[in-house]
PDB file of C-alpha atoms in Angstrom:
ATOM      1  CA  UNK A   1     -57.024  -0.223 -21.658  1.00  0.00           C
ATOM      2  CA  UNK A   2     -56.404   2.857 -19.549  1.00  0.00           C
ATOM      3  CA  UNK A   3     -53.473   2.670 -17.143  1.00  0.00           C
ATOM      4  CA  UNK A   4     -54.104   3.875 -13.608  1.00  0.00           C
ATOM      5  CA  UNK A   5     -51.822   6.452 -12.012  1.00  0.00           C
ATOM      6  CA  UNK A   6     -49.734   3.819 -10.171  1.00  0.00           C
ATOM      7  CA  UNK A   7     -49.121   1.920 -13.411  1.00  0.00           C
ATOM      8  CA  UNK A   8     -48.115   5.118 -15.205  1.00  0.00           C
ATOM      9  CA  UNK A   9     -45.759   6.039 -12.393  1.00  0.00           C
ATOM     10  CA  UNK A  10     -44.234   2.562 -12.490  1.00  0.00           C
ATOM     11  CA  UNK A  11     -43.810   2.788 -16.249  1.00  0.00           C
ATOM     12  CA  UNK A  12     -42.015   6.138 -15.912  1.00  0.00           C
ATOM     13  CA  UNK A  13     -39.804   4.703 -13.179  1.00  0.00           C
ATOM     14  CA  UNK A  14     -38.881   1.672 -15.301  1.00  0.00           C
ATOM     15  CA  UNK A  15     -38.076   3.947 -18.238  1.00  0.00           C
ATOM     16  CA  UNK A  16     -35.904   6.055 -15.964  1.00  0.00           C
ATOM     17  CA  UNK A  17     -34.036   2.968 -14.754  1.00  0.00           C
ATOM     18  CA  UNK A  18     -33.409   1.982 -18.367  1.00  0.00           C
ATOM     19  CA  UNK A  19     -32.006   5.454 -19.014  1.00  0.00           C
ATOM     20  CA  UNK A  20     -29.879   5.329 -15.856  1.00  0.00           C
ATOM     21  CA  UNK A  21     -28.543   1.906 -16.845  1.00  0.00           C
ATOM     22  CA  UNK A  22     -27.630   3.154 -20.320  1.00  0.00           C
ATOM     23  CA  UNK A  23     -25.941   6.303 -18.957  1.00  0.00           C
ATOM     24  CA  UNK A  24     -23.935   4.396 -16.344  1.00  0.00           C
ATOM     25  CA  UNK A  25     -22.907   1.757 -18.884  1.00  0.00           C
ATOM     26  CA  UNK A  26     -21.838   4.383 -21.423  1.00  0.00           C
ATOM     27  CA  UNK A  27     -19.818   6.285 -18.847  1.00  0.00           C
ATOM     28  CA  UNK A  28     -18.123   3.091 -17.687  1.00  0.00           C
ATOM     29  CA  UNK A  29     -16.989   2.528 -21.270  1.00  0.00           C
ATOM     30  CA  UNK A  30     -15.712   6.114 -21.354  1.00  0.00           C
ATOM     31  CA  UNK A  31     -13.759   5.579 -18.130  1.00  0.00           C
ATOM     32  CA  UNK A  32     -12.103   2.486 -19.575  1.00  0.00           C
ATOM     33  CA  UNK A  33     -11.285   4.360 -22.783  1.00  0.00           C
ATOM     34  CA  UNK A  34      -9.542   7.065 -20.743  1.00  0.00           C
ATOM     35  CA  UNK A  35      -7.590   4.381 -18.880  1.00  0.00           C
ATOM     36  CA  UNK A  36      -6.393   2.868 -22.148  1.00  0.00           C
ATOM     37  CA  UNK A  37      -5.633   6.224 -23.752  1.00  0.00           C
ATOM     38  CA  UNK A  38      -8.346   5.814 -26.374  1.00  0.00           C
ATOM     39  CA  UNK A  39     -10.184   8.931 -25.057  1.00  0.00           C
ATOM     40  CA  UNK A  40      -8.769  12.284 -23.987  1.00  0.00           C
ATOM     41  CA  UNK A  41      -9.200  13.034 -20.278  1.00  0.00           C
ATOM     42  CA  UNK A  42     -10.143  16.703 -20.830  1.00  0.00           C
ATOM     43  CA  UNK A  43     -13.105  15.882 -23.070  1.00  0.00           C
ATOM     44  CA  UNK A  44     -14.048  12.934 -20.862  1.00  0.00           C
ATOM     45  CA  UNK A  45     -14.425  15.177 -17.795  1.00  0.00           C
ATOM     46  CA  UNK A  46     -16.884  17.410 -19.652  1.00  0.00           C
ATOM     47  CA  UNK A  47     -18.869  14.407 -20.902  1.00  0.00           C
ATOM     48  CA  UNK A  48     -18.982  12.923 -17.400  1.00  0.00           C
ATOM     49  CA  UNK A  49     -20.188  16.228 -15.939  1.00  0.00           C
ATOM     50  CA  UNK A  50     -22.866  16.680 -18.595  1.00  0.00           C
ATOM     51  CA  UNK A  51     -24.211  13.136 -18.338  1.00  0.00           C
ATOM     52  CA  UNK A  52     -24.152  13.119 -14.529  1.00  0.00           C
ATOM     53  CA  UNK A  53     -26.069  16.400 -14.411  1.00  0.00           C
ATOM     54  CA  UNK A  54     -28.587  15.091 -16.952  1.00  0.00           C
ATOM     55  CA  UNK A  55     -29.149  11.952 -14.869  1.00  0.00           C
ATOM     56  CA  UNK A  56     -29.505  13.995 -11.686  1.00  0.00           C
ATOM     57  CA  UNK A  57     -32.115  16.194 -13.400  1.00  0.00           C
ATOM     58  CA  UNK A  58     -34.033  13.151 -14.641  1.00  0.00           C
ATOM     59  CA  UNK A  59     -34.285  11.934 -11.034  1.00  0.00           C
ATOM     60  CA  UNK A  60     -36.526  14.892 -10.221  1.00  0.00           C
ATOM     61  CA  UNK A  61     -39.328  13.438 -12.341  1.00  0.00           C
ATOM     62  CA  UNK A  62     -39.392  10.057 -10.588  1.00  0.00           C
ATOM     63  CA  UNK A  63     -39.143   8.710  -7.064  1.00  0.00           C
ATOM     64  CA  UNK A  64     -35.569   7.431  -7.113  1.00  0.00           C
ATOM     65  CA  UNK A  65     -33.948   8.845  -3.956  1.00  0.00           C
ATOM     66  CA  UNK A  66     -30.803   6.725  -4.040  1.00  0.00           C
ATOM     67  CA  UNK A  67     -29.834   7.454  -7.652  1.00  0.00           C
ATOM     68  CA  UNK A  68     -30.663  11.102  -6.984  1.00  0.00           C
ATOM     69  CA  UNK A  69     -28.308  11.111  -4.007  1.00  0.00           C
ATOM     70  CA  UNK A  70     -25.483   9.231  -5.757  1.00  0.00           C
ATOM     71  CA  UNK A  71     -25.931  11.400  -8.850  1.00  0.00           C
ATOM     72  CA  UNK A  72     -25.638  14.549  -6.748  1.00  0.00           C
ATOM     73  CA  UNK A  73     -22.465  13.254  -5.074  1.00  0.00           C
ATOM     74  CA  UNK A  74     -21.046  12.360  -8.491  1.00  0.00           C
ATOM     75  CA  UNK A  75     -21.668  15.873  -9.849  1.00  0.00           C
ATOM     76  CA  UNK A  76     -20.029  17.303  -6.703  1.00  0.00           C
ATOM     77  CA  UNK A  77     -17.027  15.032  -7.166  1.00  0.00           C
ATOM     78  CA  UNK A  78     -16.657  15.913 -10.851  1.00  0.00           C
ATOM     79  CA  UNK A  79     -16.950  19.660 -10.182  1.00  0.00           C
ATOM     80  CA  UNK A  80     -13.778  19.477  -8.093  1.00  0.00           C
ATOM     81  CA  UNK A  81     -11.697  17.740 -10.765  1.00  0.00           C
ATOM     82  CA  UNK A  82      -9.285  19.307 -13.199  1.00  0.00           C
ATOM     83  CA  UNK A  83      -7.556  16.054 -14.181  1.00  0.00           C
ATOM     84  CA  UNK A  84      -8.346  12.340 -14.491  1.00  0.00           C
ATOM     85  CA  UNK A  85      -5.705  10.039 -13.063  1.00  0.00           C
ATOM     86  CA  UNK A  86      -5.938   6.405 -12.010  1.00  0.00           C
ATOM     87  CA  UNK A  87      -7.301   7.325  -8.561  1.00  0.00           C
ATOM     88  CA  UNK A  88     -10.010   9.579  -9.986  1.00  0.00           C
ATOM     89  CA  UNK A  89     -11.043   6.975 -12.556  1.00  0.00           C
ATOM     90  CA  UNK A  90     -11.335   4.368  -9.803  1.00  0.00           C
ATOM     91  CA  UNK A  91     -13.438   6.784  -7.741  1.00  0.00           C
ATOM     92  CA  UNK A  92     -15.779   7.551 -10.637  1.00  0.00           C
ATOM     93  CA  UNK A  93     -16.164   3.825 -11.256  1.00  0.00           C
ATOM     94  CA  UNK A  94     -17.506   3.440  -7.702  1.00  0.00           C
ATOM     95  CA  UNK A  95     -20.217   6.049  -8.318  1.00  0.00           C
ATOM     96  CA  UNK A  96     -21.196   4.421 -11.604  1.00  0.00           C
ATOM     97  CA  UNK A  97     -21.363   0.974 -10.019  1.00  0.00           C
ATOM     98  CA  UNK A  98     -23.801   2.253  -7.387  1.00  0.00           C
ATOM     99  CA  UNK A  99     -26.025   3.803 -10.069  1.00  0.00           C
ATOM    100  CA  UNK A 100     -25.799   0.638 -12.149  1.00  0.00           C
ATOM    101  CA  UNK A 101     -26.671  -1.433  -9.075  1.00  0.00           C
ATOM    102  CA  UNK A 102     -29.930   0.452  -8.502  1.00  0.00           C
ATOM    103  CA  UNK A 103     -30.789   0.326 -12.205  1.00  0.00           C
ATOM    104  CA  UNK A 104     -30.139  -3.444 -12.334  1.00  0.00           C
ATOM    105  CA  UNK A 105     -31.956  -4.138  -9.071  1.00  0.00           C
ATOM    106  CA  UNK A 106     -28.888  -5.492  -7.249  1.00  0.00           C
ATOM    107  CA  UNK A 107     -28.958  -2.429  -4.982  1.00  0.00           C
ATOM    108  CA  UNK A 108     -32.400  -1.526  -3.684  1.00  0.00           C
ATOM    109  CA  UNK A 109     -33.446   2.086  -4.231  1.00  0.00           C
ATOM    110  CA  UNK A 110     -34.679   1.918  -0.638  1.00  0.00           C
ATOM    111  CA  UNK A 111     -31.237   0.870   0.690  1.00  0.00           C
ATOM    112  CA  UNK A 112     -29.875   2.740   3.708  1.00  0.00           C
ATOM    113  CA  UNK A 113     -28.522   5.987   2.250  1.00  0.00           C
ATOM    114  CA  UNK A 114     -26.205   6.348   5.254  1.00  0.00           C
ATOM    115  CA  UNK A 115     -24.251   3.242   4.291  1.00  0.00           C
ATOM    116  CA  UNK A 116     -24.268   4.055   0.570  1.00  0.00           C
ATOM    117  CA  UNK A 117     -22.955   7.602   1.116  1.00  0.00           C
ATOM    118  CA  UNK A 118     -20.141   6.380   3.361  1.00  0.00           C
ATOM    119  CA  UNK A 119     -19.115   3.937   0.620  1.00  0.00           C
ATOM    120  CA  UNK A 120     -18.693   6.724  -1.952  1.00  0.00           C
ATOM    121  CA  UNK A 121     -15.348   8.464  -2.557  1.00  0.00           C
ATOM    122  CA  UNK A 122     -14.832  11.831  -0.867  1.00  0.00           C
ATOM    123  CA  UNK A 123     -14.944  14.955  -2.982  1.00  0.00           C
ATOM    124  CA  UNK A 124     -11.514  16.354  -3.827  1.00  0.00           C
ATOM    125  CA  UNK A 125     -10.399  19.895  -3.039  1.00  0.00           C
ATOM    126  CA  UNK A 126      -7.955  21.293  -5.652  1.00  0.00           C
ATOM    127  CA  UNK A 127      -5.601  22.862  -3.082  1.00  0.00           C
ATOM    128  CA  UNK A 128      -5.657  20.027  -0.527  1.00  0.00           C
ATOM    129  CA  UNK A 129      -3.078  17.234  -0.767  1.00  0.00           C
ATOM    130  CA  UNK A 130      -5.271  14.225  -0.024  1.00  0.00           C
ATOM    131  CA  UNK A 131      -2.251  11.958  -0.097  1.00  0.00           C
ATOM    132  CA  UNK A 132      -0.917  13.576   3.079  1.00  0.00           C
ATOM    133  CA  UNK A 133      -4.257  13.899   4.896  1.00  0.00           C
ATOM    134  CA  UNK A 134      -5.715  11.086   6.972  1.00  0.00           C
ATOM    135  CA  UNK A 135      -9.206  10.493   5.586  1.00  0.00           C
ATOM    136  CA  UNK A 136     -11.813  10.096   8.328  1.00  0.00           C
ATOM    137  CA  UNK A 137     -15.231   8.483   8.236  1.00  0.00           C
ATOM    138  CA  UNK A 138     -16.849  11.774   9.241  1.00  0.00           C
ATOM    139  CA  UNK A 139     -19.502  13.377   7.047  1.00  0.00           C
ATOM    140  CA  UNK A 140     -20.123  17.127   7.319  1.00  0.00           C
ATOM    141  CA  UNK A 141     -23.181  18.527   5.537  1.00  0.00           C
ATOM    142  CA  UNK A 142     -22.758  22.175   4.561  1.00  0.00           C
ATOM    143  CA  UNK A 143     -25.709  24.396   3.748  1.00  0.00           C
ATOM    144  CA  UNK A 144     -23.885  27.452   2.457  1.00  0.00           C
ATOM    145  CA  UNK A 145     -25.246  29.154  -0.688  1.00  0.00           C
ATOM    146  CA  UNK A 146     -22.422  31.713  -0.940  1.00  0.00           C
ATOM    147  CA  UNK A 147     -19.794  30.093  -3.169  1.00  0.00           C
ATOM    148  CA  UNK A 148     -16.747  31.966  -1.851  1.00  0.00           C
ATOM    149  CA  UNK A 149     -17.621  31.175   1.762  1.00  0.00           C
ATOM    150  CA  UNK A 150     -18.494  27.550   1.008  1.00  0.00           C
ATOM    151  CA  UNK A 151     -15.102  27.040  -0.672  1.00  0.00           C
ATOM    152  CA  UNK A 152     -13.308  28.359   2.412  1.00  0.00           C
ATOM    153  CA  UNK A 153     -15.273  26.113   4.767  1.00  0.00           C
ATOM    154  CA  UNK A 154     -14.969  23.052   2.520  1.00  0.00           C
ATOM    155  CA  UNK A 155     -11.213  23.549   2.220  1.00  0.00           C
ATOM    156  CA  UNK A 156     -10.785  23.850   6.000  1.00  0.00           C
ATOM    157  CA  UNK A 157     -12.800  20.691   6.640  1.00  0.00           C
ATOM    158  CA  UNK A 158     -11.210  18.699   3.806  1.00  0.00           C
ATOM    159  CA  UNK A 159      -7.751  19.636   5.117  1.00  0.00           C
ATOM    160  CA  UNK A 160      -8.765  17.966   8.397  1.00  0.00           C
ATOM    161  CA  UNK A 161      -9.702  14.787   6.528  1.00  0.00           C
ATOM    162  CA  UNK A 162     -13.483  15.180   6.790  1.00  0.00           C
ATOM    163  CA  UNK A 163     -15.918  14.222   4.031  1.00  0.00           C
ATOM    164  CA  UNK A 164     -17.816  17.322   2.928  1.00  0.00           C
ATOM    165  CA  UNK A 165     -20.976  17.815   0.891  1.00  0.00           C
ATOM    166  CA  UNK A 166     -22.560  21.206   0.253  1.00  0.00           C
ATOM    167  CA  UNK A 167     -26.302  21.318  -0.430  1.00  0.00           C
ATOM    168  CA  UNK A 168     -27.158  24.948  -1.095  1.00  0.00           C
ATOM    169  CA  UNK A 169     -30.948  24.583  -0.967  1.00  0.00           C
ATOM    170  CA  UNK A 170     -32.122  24.231   2.671  1.00  0.00           C
ATOM    171  CA  UNK A 171     -35.164  22.109   1.774  1.00  0.00           C
ATOM    172  CA  UNK A 172     -32.945  19.663  -0.122  1.00  0.00           C
ATOM    173  CA  UNK A 173     -30.498  19.792   2.793  1.00  0.00           C
ATOM    174  CA  UNK A 174     -33.274  18.808   5.178  1.00  0.00           C
ATOM    175  CA  UNK A 175     -34.083  15.749   3.052  1.00  0.00           C
ATOM    176  CA  UNK A 176     -30.380  14.916   2.729  1.00  0.00           C
ATOM    177  CA  UNK A 177     -29.863  15.098   6.501  1.00  0.00           C
ATOM    178  CA  UNK A 178     -32.821  12.789   7.129  1.00  0.00           C
ATOM    179  CA  UNK A 179     -31.605  10.233   4.581  1.00  0.00           C
ATOM    180  CA  UNK A 180     -27.841  10.321   5.180  1.00  0.00           C
ATOM    181  CA  UNK A 181     -27.565  11.289   8.887  1.00  0.00           C
ATOM    182  CA  UNK A 182     -24.325  13.298   8.661  1.00  0.00           C
ATOM    183  CA  UNK A 183     -22.046  13.703  11.672  1.00  0.00           C
ATOM    184  CA  UNK A 184     -22.676  17.457  11.683  1.00  0.00           C
ATOM    185  CA  UNK A 185     -24.701  20.060   9.801  1.00  0.00           C
ATOM    186  CA  UNK A 186     -23.044  23.441   9.284  1.00  0.00           C
ATOM    187  CA  UNK A 187     -25.346  26.093   7.836  1.00  0.00           C
ATOM    188  CA  UNK A 188     -25.185  29.752   6.915  1.00  0.00           C
ATOM    189  CA  UNK A 189     -27.492  32.229   8.602  1.00  0.00           C
ATOM    190  CA  UNK A 190     -29.099  33.416   5.366  1.00  0.00           C
ATOM    191  CA  UNK A 191     -30.587  30.713   3.136  1.00  0.00           C
ATOM    192  CA  UNK A 192     -33.105  30.562   0.296  1.00  0.00           C
ATOM    193  CA  UNK A 193     -36.652  30.273   1.609  1.00  0.00           C
ATOM    194  CA  UNK A 194     -35.745  29.777   5.262  1.00  0.00           C
ATOM    195  CA  UNK A 195     -33.023  30.822   7.675  1.00  0.00           C
ATOM    196  CA  UNK A 196     -30.281  28.718   9.164  1.00  0.00           C
ATOM    197  CA  UNK A 197     -32.185  29.018  12.444  1.00  0.00           C
ATOM    198  CA  UNK A 198     -35.309  27.570  10.812  1.00  0.00           C
ATOM    199  CA  UNK A 199     -33.253  24.672   9.495  1.00  0.00           C
ATOM    200  CA  UNK A 200     -31.712  24.042  12.921  1.00  0.00           C
ATOM    201  CA  UNK A 201     -35.141  24.085  14.570  1.00  0.00           C
ATOM    202  CA  UNK A 202     -36.564  21.674  11.971  1.00  0.00           C
ATOM    203  CA  UNK A 203     -33.691  19.222  12.396  1.00  0.00           C
ATOM    204  CA  UNK A 204     -34.069  19.419  16.176  1.00  0.00           C
ATOM    205  CA  UNK A 205     -37.665  18.119  16.120  1.00  0.00           C
ATOM    206  CA  UNK A 206     -37.221  15.329  13.564  1.00  0.00           C
ATOM    207  CA  UNK A 207     -36.447  12.061  15.297  1.00  0.00           C
ATOM    208  CA  UNK A 208     -33.834  10.891  12.773  1.00  0.00           C
ATOM    209  CA  UNK A 209     -31.899  14.170  12.933  1.00  0.00           C
ATOM    210  CA  UNK A 210     -32.470  15.637  16.392  1.00  0.00           C
ATOM    211  CA  UNK A 211     -29.205  14.230  17.754  1.00  0.00           C
ATOM    212  CA  UNK A 212     -27.085  15.493  14.834  1.00  0.00           C
ATOM    213  CA  UNK A 213     -24.781  18.344  15.926  1.00  0.00           C
ATOM    214  CA  UNK A 214     -25.625  21.664  14.305  1.00  0.00           C
ATOM    215  CA  UNK A 215     -23.463  24.767  13.863  1.00  0.00           C
ATOM    216  CA  UNK A 216     -24.506  28.145  12.489  1.00  0.00           C
ATOM    217  CA  UNK A 217     -22.203  30.405  10.477  1.00  0.00           C
ATOM    218  CA  UNK A 218     -22.991  33.910  11.703  1.00  0.00           C
ATOM    219  CA  UNK A 219     -21.599  37.251  12.798  1.00  0.00           C
ATOM    220  CA  UNK A 220     -23.899  37.392  15.835  1.00  0.00           C
ATOM    221  CA  UNK A 221     -23.167  36.317  19.413  1.00  0.00           C
ATOM    222  CA  UNK A 222     -25.478  34.403  21.746  1.00  0.00           C
ATOM    223  CA  UNK A 223     -28.133  36.724  23.156  1.00  0.00           C
ATOM    224  CA  UNK A 224     -28.601  38.682  19.935  1.00  0.00           C
ATOM    225  CA  UNK A 225     -32.278  38.964  18.926  1.00  0.00           C
ATOM    226  CA  UNK A 226     -31.449  37.642  15.448  1.00  0.00           C
ATOM    227  CA  UNK A 227     -30.608  34.270  17.016  1.00  0.00           C
ATOM    228  CA  UNK A 228     -34.017  33.854  18.647  1.00  0.00           C
ATOM    229  CA  UNK A 229     -35.290  30.321  18.047  1.00  0.00           C
ATOM    230  CA  UNK A 230     -31.873  28.753  17.568  1.00  0.00           C
ATOM    231  CA  UNK A 231     -31.752  25.520  19.610  1.00  0.00           C
ATOM    232  CA  UNK A 232     -29.446  26.042  22.629  1.00  0.00           C
ATOM    233  CA  UNK A 233     -27.466  22.924  21.740  1.00  0.00           C
ATOM    234  CA  UNK A 234     -26.322  24.536  18.482  1.00  0.00           C
ATOM    235  CA  UNK A 235     -22.837  25.985  18.123  1.00  0.00           C
ATOM    236  CA  UNK A 236     -21.895  29.336  16.627  1.00  0.00           C
ATOM    237  CA  UNK A 237     -19.046  29.691  14.165  1.00  0.00           C
ATOM    238  CA  UNK A 238     -18.209  33.307  13.447  1.00  0.00           C
ATOM    239  CA  UNK A 239     -17.053  34.588  10.097  1.00  0.00           C
ATOM    240  CA  UNK A 240     -13.744  36.416   9.878  1.00  0.00           C
ATOM    241  CA  UNK A 241     -10.616  36.051  12.033  1.00  0.00           C
ATOM    242  CA  UNK A 242     -12.351  33.829  14.594  1.00  0.00           C
ATOM    243  CA  UNK A 243     -13.515  31.293  12.026  1.00  0.00           C
ATOM    244  CA  UNK A 244     -10.665  28.792  12.402  1.00  0.00           C
ATOM    245  CA  UNK A 245     -10.724  28.820  16.216  1.00  0.00           C
ATOM    246  CA  UNK A 246     -14.526  28.591  16.355  1.00  0.00           C
ATOM    247  CA  UNK A 247     -14.522  25.675  13.920  1.00  0.00           C
ATOM    248  CA  UNK A 248     -11.891  23.812  15.935  1.00  0.00           C
ATOM    249  CA  UNK A 249     -13.776  24.435  19.203  1.00  0.00           C
ATOM    250  CA  UNK A 250     -17.067  23.271  17.640  1.00  0.00           C
ATOM    251  CA  UNK A 251     -15.547  20.036  16.315  1.00  0.00           C
ATOM    252  CA  UNK A 252     -13.977  19.376  19.734  1.00  0.00           C
ATOM    253  CA  UNK A 253     -17.214  20.186  21.568  1.00  0.00           C
ATOM    254  CA  UNK A 254     -19.169  17.681  19.498  1.00  0.00           C
ATOM    255  CA  UNK A 255     -16.303  15.170  19.730  1.00  0.00           C
ATOM    256  CA  UNK A 256     -15.883  15.112  15.951  1.00  0.00           C
ATOM    257  CA  UNK A 257     -12.328  13.883  15.435  1.00  0.00           C
TER     258      UNK A 257
END
């Protein structure tokens, strides 16, 4: 009997869920082994990173938006780690439980991504003392391909207690904004395949994202021809010495506290 395309797609999805369940279960065992001292933390971090990236890649072949999103946040979280303490192990356990929940069917893959994202631990910044920073339920989506610049912006926002996620691809960022509805989108002027202005304009016409505050990282001032098409509600944050003041003014303007 020949399977139709829907049946084949369902079969692939079920196989993916089996793989996700096995990966999450195996990593949970690894986490417990690190807790007990049976596994070295340094090797465990590399295994966690490799398996999380593999799972995230596997998501691209099936329609599993929630595991894809949680997997991306897990890889972000792991990229910022250089040690595994009790807090980090607890955080990683939360990510794995969400993946396991989708794989087991206790968490629907169609669940509200907004609520799921807010339930995940915030990514750590190596030079920010999270113990002395009040963590806020504010999600900032960065779209900044340049690594040096993104680190500066992430550090500034994390030091204020904001949750930060950087999606370097603007098309993926558009999907992420629609699904997770961040409190603000902060994008660079130059992106891959579209400009920051294009992204701002797209977000402004989509019903689920049109009310989300948008800020553009740029060296231009209002009135410059390069900013043609940028929605007037958008804010400008200038690179260089004005960056800190512009960022603070933008957060205050949009009442992001």
